[in-house]
PDB file of C-alpha atoms in Angstrom:
ATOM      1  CA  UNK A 434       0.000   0.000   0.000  1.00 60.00           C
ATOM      2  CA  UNK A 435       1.465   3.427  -0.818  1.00 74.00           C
ATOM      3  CA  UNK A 436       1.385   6.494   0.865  1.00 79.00           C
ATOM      4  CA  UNK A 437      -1.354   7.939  -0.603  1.00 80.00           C
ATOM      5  CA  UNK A 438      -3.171   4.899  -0.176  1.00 82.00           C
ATOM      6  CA  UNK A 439      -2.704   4.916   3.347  1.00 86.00           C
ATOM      7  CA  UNK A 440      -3.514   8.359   4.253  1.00 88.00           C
ATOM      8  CA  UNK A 441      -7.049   7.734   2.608  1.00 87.00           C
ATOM      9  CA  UNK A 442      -7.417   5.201   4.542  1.00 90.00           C
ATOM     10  CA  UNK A 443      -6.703   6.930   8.051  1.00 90.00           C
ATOM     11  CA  UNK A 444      -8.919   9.584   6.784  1.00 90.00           C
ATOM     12  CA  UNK A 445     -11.659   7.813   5.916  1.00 90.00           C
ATOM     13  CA  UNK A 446     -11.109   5.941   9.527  1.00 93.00           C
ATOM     14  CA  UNK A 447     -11.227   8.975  11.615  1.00 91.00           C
ATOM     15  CA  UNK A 448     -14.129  10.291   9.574  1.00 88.00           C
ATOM     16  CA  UNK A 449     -16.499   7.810  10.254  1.00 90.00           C
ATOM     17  CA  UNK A 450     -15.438   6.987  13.599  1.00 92.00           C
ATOM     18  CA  UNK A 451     -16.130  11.128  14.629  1.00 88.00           C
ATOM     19  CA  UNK A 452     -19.005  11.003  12.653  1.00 85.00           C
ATOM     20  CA  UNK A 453     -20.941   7.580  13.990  1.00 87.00           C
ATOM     21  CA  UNK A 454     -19.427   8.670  17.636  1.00 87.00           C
ATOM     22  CA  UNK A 455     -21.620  11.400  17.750  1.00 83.00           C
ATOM     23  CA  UNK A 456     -24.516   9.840  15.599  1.00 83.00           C
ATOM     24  CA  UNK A 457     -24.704   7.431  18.463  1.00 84.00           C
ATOM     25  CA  UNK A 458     -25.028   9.421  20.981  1.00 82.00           C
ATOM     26  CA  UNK A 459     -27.724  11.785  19.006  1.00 78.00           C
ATOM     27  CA  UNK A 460     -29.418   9.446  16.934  1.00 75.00           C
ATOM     28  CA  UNK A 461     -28.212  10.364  13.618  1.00 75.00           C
ATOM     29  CA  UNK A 462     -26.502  12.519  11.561  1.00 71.00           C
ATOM     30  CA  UNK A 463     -23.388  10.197  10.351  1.00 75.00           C
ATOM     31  CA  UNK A 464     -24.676  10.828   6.909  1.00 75.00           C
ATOM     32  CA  UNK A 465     -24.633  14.598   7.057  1.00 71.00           C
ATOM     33  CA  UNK A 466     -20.770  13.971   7.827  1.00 73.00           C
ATOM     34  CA  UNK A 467     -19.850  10.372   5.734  1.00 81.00           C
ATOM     35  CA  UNK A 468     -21.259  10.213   2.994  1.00 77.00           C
ATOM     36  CA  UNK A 469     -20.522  13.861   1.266  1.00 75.00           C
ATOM     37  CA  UNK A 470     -16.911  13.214   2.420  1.00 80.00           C
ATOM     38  CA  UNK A 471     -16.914  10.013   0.611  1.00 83.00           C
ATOM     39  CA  UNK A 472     -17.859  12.060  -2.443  1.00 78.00           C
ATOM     40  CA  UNK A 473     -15.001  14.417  -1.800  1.00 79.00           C
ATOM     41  CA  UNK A 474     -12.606  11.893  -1.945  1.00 83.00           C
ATOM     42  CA  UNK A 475     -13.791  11.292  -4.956  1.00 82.00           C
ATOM     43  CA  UNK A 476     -16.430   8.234  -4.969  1.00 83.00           C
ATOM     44  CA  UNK A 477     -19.132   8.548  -7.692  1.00 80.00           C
ATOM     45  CA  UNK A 478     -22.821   9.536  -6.053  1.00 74.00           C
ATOM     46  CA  UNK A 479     -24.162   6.091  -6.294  1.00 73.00           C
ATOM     47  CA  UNK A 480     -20.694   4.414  -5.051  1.00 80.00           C
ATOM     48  CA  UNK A 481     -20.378   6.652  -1.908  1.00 80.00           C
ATOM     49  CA  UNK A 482     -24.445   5.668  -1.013  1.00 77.00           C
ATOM     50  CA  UNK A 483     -23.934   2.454  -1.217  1.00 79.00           C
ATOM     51  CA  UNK A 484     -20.467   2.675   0.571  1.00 86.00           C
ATOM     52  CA  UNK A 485     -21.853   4.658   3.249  1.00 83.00           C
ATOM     53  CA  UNK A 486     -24.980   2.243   3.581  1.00 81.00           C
ATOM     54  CA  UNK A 487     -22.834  -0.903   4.067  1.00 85.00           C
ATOM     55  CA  UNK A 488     -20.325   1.192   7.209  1.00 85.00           C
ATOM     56  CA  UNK A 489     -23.678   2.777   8.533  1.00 81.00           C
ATOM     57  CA  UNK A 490     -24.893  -0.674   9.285  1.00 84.00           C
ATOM     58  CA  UNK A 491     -21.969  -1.365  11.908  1.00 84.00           C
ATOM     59  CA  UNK A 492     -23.014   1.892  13.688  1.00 81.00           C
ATOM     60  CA  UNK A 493     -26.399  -0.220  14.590  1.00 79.00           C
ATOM     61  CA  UNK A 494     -24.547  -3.200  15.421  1.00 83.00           C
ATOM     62  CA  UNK A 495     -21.748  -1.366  17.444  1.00 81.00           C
ATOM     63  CA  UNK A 496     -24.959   0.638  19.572  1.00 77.00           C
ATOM     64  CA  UNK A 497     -26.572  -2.951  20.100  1.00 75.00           C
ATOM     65  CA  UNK A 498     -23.168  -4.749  20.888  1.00 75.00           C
ATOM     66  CA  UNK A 499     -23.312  -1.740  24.059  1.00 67.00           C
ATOM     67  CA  UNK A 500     -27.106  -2.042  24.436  1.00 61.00           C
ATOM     68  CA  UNK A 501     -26.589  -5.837  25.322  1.00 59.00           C
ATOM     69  CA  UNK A 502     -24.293  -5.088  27.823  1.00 56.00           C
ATOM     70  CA  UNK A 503     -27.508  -3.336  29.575  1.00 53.00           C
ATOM     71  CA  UNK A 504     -30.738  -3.878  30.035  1.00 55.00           C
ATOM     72  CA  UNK A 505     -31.549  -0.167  30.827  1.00 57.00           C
ATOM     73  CA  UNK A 506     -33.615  -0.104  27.759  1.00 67.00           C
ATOM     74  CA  UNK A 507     -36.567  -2.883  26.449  1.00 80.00           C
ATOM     75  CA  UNK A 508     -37.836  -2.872  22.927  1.00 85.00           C
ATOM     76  CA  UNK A 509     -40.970  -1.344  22.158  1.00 90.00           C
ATOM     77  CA  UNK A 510     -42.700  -4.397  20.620  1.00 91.00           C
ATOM     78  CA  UNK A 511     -45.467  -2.691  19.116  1.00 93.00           C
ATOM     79  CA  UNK A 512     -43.087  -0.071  17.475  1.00 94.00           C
ATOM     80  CA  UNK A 513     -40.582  -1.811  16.542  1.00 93.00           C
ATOM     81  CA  UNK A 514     -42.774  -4.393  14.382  1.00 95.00           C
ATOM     82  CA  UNK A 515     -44.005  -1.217  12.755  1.00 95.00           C
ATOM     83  CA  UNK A 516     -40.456  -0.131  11.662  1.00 95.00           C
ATOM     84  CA  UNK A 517     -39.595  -3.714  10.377  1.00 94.00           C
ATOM     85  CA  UNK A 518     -42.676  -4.580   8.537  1.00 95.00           C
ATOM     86  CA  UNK A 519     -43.459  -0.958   7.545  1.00 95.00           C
ATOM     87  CA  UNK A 520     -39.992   0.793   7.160  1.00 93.00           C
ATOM     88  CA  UNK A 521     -38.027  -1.729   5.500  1.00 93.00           C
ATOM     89  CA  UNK A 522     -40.640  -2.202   2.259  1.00 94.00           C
ATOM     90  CA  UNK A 523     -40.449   1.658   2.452  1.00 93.00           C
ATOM     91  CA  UNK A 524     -36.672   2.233   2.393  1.00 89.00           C
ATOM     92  CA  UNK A 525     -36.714  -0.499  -1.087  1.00 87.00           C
ATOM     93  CA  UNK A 526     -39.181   1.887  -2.113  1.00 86.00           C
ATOM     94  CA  UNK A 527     -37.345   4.931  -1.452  1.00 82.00           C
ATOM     95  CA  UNK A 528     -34.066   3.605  -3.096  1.00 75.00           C
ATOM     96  CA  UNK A 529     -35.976   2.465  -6.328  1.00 74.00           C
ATOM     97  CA  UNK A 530     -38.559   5.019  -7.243  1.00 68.00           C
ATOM     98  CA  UNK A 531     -36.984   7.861  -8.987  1.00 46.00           C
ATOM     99  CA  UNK A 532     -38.582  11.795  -7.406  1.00 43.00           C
ATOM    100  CA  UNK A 533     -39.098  14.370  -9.886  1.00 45.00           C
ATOM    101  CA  UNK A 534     -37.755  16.824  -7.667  1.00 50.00           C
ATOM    102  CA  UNK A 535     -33.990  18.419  -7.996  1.00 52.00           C
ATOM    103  CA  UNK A 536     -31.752  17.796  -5.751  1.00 57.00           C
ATOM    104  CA  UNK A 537     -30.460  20.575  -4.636  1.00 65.00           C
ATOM    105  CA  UNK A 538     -34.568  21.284  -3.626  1.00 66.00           C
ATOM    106  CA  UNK A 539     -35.180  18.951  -1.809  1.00 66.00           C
ATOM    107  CA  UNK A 540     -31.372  18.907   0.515  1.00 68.00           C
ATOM    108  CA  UNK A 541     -32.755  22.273   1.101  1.00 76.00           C
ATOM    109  CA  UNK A 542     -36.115  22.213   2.001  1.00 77.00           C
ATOM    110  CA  UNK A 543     -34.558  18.946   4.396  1.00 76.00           C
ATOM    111  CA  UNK A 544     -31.793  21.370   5.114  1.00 79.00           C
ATOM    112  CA  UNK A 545     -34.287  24.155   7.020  1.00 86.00           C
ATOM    113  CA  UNK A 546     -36.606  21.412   8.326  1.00 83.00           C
ATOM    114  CA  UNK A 547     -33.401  19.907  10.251  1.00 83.00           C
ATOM    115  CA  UNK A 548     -32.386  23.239  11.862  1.00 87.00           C
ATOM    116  CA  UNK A 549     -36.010  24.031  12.685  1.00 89.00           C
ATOM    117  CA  UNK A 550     -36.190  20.113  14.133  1.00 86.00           C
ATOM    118  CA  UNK A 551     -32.980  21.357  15.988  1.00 86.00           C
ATOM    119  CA  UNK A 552     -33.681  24.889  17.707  1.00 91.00           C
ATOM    120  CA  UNK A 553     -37.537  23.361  18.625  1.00 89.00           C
ATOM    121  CA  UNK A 554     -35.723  20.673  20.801  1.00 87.00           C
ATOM    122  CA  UNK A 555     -32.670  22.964  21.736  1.00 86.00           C
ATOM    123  CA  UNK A 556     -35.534  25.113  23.762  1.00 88.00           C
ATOM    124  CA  UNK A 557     -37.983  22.250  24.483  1.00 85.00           C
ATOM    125  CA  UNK A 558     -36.296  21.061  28.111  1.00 83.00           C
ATOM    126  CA  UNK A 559     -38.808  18.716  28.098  1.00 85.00           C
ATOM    127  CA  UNK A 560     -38.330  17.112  24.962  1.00 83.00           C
ATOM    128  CA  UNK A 561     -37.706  13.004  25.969  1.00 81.00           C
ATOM    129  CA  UNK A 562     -37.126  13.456  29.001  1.00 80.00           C
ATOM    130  CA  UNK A 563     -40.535  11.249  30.049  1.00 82.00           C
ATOM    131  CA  UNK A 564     -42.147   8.460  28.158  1.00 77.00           C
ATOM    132  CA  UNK A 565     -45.833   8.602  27.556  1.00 80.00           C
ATOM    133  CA  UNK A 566     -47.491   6.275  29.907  1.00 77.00           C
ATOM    134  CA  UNK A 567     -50.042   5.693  27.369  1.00 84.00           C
ATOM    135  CA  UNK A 568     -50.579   5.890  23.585  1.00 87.00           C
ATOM    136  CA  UNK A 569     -53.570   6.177  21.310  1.00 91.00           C
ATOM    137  CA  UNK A 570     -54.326   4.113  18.658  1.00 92.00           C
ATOM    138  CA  UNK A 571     -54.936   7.356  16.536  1.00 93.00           C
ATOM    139  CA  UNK A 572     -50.829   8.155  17.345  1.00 93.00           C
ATOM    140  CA  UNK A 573     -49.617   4.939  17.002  1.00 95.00           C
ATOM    141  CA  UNK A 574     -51.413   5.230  13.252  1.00 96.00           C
ATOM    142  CA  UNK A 575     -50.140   8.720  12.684  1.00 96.00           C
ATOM    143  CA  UNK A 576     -46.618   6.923  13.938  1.00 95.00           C
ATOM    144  CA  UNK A 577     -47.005   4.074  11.540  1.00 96.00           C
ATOM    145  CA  UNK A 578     -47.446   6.891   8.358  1.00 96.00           C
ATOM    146  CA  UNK A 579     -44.291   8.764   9.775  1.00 95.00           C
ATOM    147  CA  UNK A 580     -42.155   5.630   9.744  1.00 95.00           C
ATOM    148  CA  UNK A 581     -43.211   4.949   5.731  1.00 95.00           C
ATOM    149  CA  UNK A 582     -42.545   8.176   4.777  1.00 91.00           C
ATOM    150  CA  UNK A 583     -38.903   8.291   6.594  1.00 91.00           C
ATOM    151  CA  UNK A 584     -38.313   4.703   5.838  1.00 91.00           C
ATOM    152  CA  UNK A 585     -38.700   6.536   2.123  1.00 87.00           C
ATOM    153  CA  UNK A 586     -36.413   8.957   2.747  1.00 81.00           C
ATOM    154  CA  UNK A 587     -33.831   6.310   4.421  1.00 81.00           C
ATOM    155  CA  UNK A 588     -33.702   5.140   0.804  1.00 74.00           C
ATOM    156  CA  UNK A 589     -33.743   8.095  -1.603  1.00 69.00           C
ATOM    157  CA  UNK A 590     -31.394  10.157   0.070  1.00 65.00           C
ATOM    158  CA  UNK A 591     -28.384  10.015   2.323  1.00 59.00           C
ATOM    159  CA  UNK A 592     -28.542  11.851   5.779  1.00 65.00           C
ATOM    160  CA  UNK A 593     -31.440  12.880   8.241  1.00 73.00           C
ATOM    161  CA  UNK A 594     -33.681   9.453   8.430  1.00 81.00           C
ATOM    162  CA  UNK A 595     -31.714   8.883  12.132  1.00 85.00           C
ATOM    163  CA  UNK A 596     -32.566  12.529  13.007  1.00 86.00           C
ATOM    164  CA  UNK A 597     -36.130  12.131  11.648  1.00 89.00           C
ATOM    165  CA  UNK A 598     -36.928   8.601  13.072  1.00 92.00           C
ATOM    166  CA  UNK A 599     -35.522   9.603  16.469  1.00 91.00           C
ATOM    167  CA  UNK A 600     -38.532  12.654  16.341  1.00 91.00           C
ATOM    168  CA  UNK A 601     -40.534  10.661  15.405  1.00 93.00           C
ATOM    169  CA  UNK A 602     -40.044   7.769  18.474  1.00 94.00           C
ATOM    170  CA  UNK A 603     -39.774  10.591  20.813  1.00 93.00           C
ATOM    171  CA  UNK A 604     -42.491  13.295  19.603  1.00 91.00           C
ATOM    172  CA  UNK A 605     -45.289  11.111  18.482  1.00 93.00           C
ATOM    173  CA  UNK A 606     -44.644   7.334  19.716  1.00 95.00           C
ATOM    174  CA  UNK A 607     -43.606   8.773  23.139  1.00 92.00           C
ATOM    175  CA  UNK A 608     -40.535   7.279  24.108  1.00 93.00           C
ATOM    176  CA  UNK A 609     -37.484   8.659  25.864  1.00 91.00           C
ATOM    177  CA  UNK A 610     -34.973  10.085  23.782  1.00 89.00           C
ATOM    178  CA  UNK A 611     -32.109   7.723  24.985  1.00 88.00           C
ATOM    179  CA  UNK A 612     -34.957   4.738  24.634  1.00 89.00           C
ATOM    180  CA  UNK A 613     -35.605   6.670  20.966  1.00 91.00           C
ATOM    181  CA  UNK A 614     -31.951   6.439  20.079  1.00 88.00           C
ATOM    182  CA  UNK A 615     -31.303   3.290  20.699  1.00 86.00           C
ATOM    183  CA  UNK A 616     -34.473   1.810  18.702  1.00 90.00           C
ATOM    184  CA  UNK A 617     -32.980   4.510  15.692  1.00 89.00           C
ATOM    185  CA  UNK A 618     -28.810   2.601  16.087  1.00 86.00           C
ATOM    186  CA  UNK A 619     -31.478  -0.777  15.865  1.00 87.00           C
ATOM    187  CA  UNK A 620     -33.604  -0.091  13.363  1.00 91.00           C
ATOM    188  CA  UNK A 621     -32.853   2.875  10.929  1.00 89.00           C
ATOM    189  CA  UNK A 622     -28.813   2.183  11.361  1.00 83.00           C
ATOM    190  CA  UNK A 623     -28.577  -1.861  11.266  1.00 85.00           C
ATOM    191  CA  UNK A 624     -31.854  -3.043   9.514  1.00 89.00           C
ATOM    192  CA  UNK A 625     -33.163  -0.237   7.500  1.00 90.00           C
ATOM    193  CA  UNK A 626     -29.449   0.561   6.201  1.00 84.00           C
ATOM    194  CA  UNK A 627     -29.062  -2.942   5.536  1.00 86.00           C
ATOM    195  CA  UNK A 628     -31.784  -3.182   3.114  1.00 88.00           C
ATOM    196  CA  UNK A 629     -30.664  -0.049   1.321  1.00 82.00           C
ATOM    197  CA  UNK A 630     -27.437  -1.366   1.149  1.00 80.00           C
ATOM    198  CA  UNK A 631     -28.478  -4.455  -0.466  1.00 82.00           C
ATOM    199  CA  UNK A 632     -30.684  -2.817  -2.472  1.00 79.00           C
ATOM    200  CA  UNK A 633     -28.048  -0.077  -3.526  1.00 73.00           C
ATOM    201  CA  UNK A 634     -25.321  -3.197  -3.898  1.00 72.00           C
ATOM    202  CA  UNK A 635     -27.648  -4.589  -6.433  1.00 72.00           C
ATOM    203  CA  UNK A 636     -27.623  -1.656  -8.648  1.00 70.00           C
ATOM    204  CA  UNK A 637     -24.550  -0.548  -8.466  1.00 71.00           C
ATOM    205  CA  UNK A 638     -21.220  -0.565  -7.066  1.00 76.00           C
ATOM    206  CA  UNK A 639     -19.669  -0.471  -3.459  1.00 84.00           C
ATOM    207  CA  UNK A 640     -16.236   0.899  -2.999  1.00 88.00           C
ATOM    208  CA  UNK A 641     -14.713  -2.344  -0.975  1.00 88.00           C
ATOM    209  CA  UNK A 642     -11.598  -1.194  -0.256  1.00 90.00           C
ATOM    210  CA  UNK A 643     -12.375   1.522   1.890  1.00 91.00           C
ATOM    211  CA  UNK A 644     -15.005  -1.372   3.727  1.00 91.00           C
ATOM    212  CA  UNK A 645     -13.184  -2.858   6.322  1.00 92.00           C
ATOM    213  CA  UNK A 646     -11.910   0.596   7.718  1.00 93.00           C
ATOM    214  CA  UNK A 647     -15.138   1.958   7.830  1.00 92.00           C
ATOM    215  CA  UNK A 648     -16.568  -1.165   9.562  1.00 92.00           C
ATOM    216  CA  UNK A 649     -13.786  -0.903  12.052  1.00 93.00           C
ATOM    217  CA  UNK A 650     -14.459   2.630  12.964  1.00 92.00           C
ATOM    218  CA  UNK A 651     -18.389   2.537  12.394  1.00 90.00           C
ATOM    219  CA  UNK A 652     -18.384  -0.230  15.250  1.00 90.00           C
ATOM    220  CA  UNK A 653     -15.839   1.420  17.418  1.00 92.00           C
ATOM    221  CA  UNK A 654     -17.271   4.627  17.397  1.00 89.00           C
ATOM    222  CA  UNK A 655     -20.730   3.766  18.164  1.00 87.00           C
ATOM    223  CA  UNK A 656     -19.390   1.488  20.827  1.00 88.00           C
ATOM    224  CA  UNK A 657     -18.109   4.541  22.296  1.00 89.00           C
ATOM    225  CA  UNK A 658     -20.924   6.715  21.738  1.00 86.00           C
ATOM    226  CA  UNK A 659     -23.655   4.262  22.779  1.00 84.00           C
ATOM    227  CA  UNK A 660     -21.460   3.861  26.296  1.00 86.00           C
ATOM    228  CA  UNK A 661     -21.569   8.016  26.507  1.00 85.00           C
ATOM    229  CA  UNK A 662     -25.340   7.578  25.587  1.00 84.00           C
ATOM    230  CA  UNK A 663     -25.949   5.262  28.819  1.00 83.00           C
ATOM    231  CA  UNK A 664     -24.018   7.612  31.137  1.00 85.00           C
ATOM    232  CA  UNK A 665     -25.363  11.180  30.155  1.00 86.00           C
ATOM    233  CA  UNK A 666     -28.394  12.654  31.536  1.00 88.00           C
ATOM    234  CA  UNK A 667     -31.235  13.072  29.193  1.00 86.00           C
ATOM    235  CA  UNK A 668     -30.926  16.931  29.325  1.00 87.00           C
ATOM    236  CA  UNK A 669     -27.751  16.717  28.055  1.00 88.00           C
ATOM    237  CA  UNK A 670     -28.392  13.981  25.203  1.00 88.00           C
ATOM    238  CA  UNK A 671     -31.170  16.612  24.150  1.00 88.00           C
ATOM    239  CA  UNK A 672     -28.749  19.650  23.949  1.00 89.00           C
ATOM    240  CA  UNK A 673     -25.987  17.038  21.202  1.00 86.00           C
ATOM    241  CA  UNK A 674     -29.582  16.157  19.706  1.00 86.00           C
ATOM    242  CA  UNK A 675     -30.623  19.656  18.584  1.00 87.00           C
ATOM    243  CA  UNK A 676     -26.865  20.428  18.072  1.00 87.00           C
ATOM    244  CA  UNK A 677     -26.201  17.497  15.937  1.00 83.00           C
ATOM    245  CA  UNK A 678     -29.375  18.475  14.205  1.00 83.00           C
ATOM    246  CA  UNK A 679     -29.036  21.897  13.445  1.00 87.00           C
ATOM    247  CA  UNK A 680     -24.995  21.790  12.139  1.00 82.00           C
ATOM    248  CA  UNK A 681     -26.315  18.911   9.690  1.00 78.00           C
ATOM    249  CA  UNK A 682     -28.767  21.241   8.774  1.00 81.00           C
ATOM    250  CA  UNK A 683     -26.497  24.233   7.757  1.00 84.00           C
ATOM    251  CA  UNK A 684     -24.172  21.255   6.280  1.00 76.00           C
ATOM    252  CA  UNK A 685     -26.948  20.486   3.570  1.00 73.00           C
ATOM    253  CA  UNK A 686     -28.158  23.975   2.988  1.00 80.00           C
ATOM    254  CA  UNK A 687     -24.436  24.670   2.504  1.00 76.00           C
ATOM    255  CA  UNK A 688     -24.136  21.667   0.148  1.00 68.00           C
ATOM    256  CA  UNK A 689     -26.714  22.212  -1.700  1.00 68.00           C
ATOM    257  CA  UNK A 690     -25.493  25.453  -2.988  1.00 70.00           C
ATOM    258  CA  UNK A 691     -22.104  24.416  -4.124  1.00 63.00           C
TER     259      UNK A 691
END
């Protein structure tokens, strides 16, 4: 391996480890940071999603690999058989179906949405800190049409589904935000990535050399992350949340312009 060679590989290592590290701990945003880098070091679009797709699915694993350390947090049963039956047919969808709307649109319409997402939780202190002791069957159905339509958006475009499906575990499902994170590094992260990797694979090519790097530091970093997750209080988890959410918001607008 040259030098060259080897200096895209540390890179691309401490990249995705600083990028899941904090994903884990806020419940997404890796993609904001991963996958436009990928692109920058010069991967074709469809390369660096499917690239990115494949590493994202060892943030999941590395968050669960914690998670079963502790028992802090139980699966929602009801919820999470939404995501898999629900989400996953979704995020096939979202990867296939082609959306007659630019691209630089729609990262900024996603772009503002983020940052609002982000300052409403920044100054909502109560935002996950409680579950809700009981839910409707009127928000569990509202909840079910949220997942699709992120699931969607999981497989059309690159970075926000973690951000989005954590809102939507928290703000309309009712669960704690560190209970909501950990059913996003499940979920979105391991399964739902996993699908759109496949899916992505099928129709195009994955950048292998860079895979067992990213692996490495996908796992690693969310192992580290998912152990901050389990110590911080809530309060603070919120504050990286809204944080996390409103820098990958200006990262997109800014993106989408150049």
């Amino acid at each position: 391996m040259d030098m060259s060679a080897l200096l895209d590989q540390v890179l691309v290592f401490l990249f995705t480890f600083t990028a899941n590290l904090f994903a884990s701990v806020s419940g997404g945003g890796a993609g904001f940071v991963q996958f436009p880098l990928l692109i920058l070091m010069g991967l074709p679009f469809a390369t660096a999603l499917g690239t990115h797709k494949v590493a994202v699915v060892f943030l999941g694993i590395g968050a669960l690999a914690k998670k079963n350390k502790s028992n802090q947090y139980t699966i929602d049963k009801a919820v999470g058989l939404a995501m898999l039956l629900l989400g996953c047919p979704a995020v096939v969808a979202g990867t296939l179906i082609v959306i007659n709307v630019p691209t630089h649109a729609a990262e900024l319409t996603v772009g503002f949405v983020t940052i609002a997402m982000g300052l409403y939780t920044l100054f909502k202190r109560s935002f996950g800190a409680q579950g809700l002791a009981h839910r409707s069957h009127l928000r569990f159905a509202l909840g079910c049409l949220l997942i699709i339509l992120v699931g969607m958006f999981s497989g059309s475009l690159s970075s926000g589904a973690g951000l989005f499906a954590t809102m939507t575990l928290t703000l309309v499902f009712g669960l704690e935000l560190k209970r909501a994170i950990l059913h996003t590094m499940i979920f979105v992260a391991t399964i739902w990535n996993a699908v759109g990797a496949f899916t992505v694979g099928a129709v195009t090519a994955i950048y292998w050399a860079w895979i067992p790097v990213m692996i490495i530091a996908s796992f690693t970093g969310a192992y580290v992350g998912t152990s901050l997750l389990m110590k911080l209080p809530v309060g603070k988890v919120r504050v990286i949340f809204s944080l996390v959410a409103i820098l990958s918001g200006c990262l997109l607008i800014y993106t989408a312009q150049h």
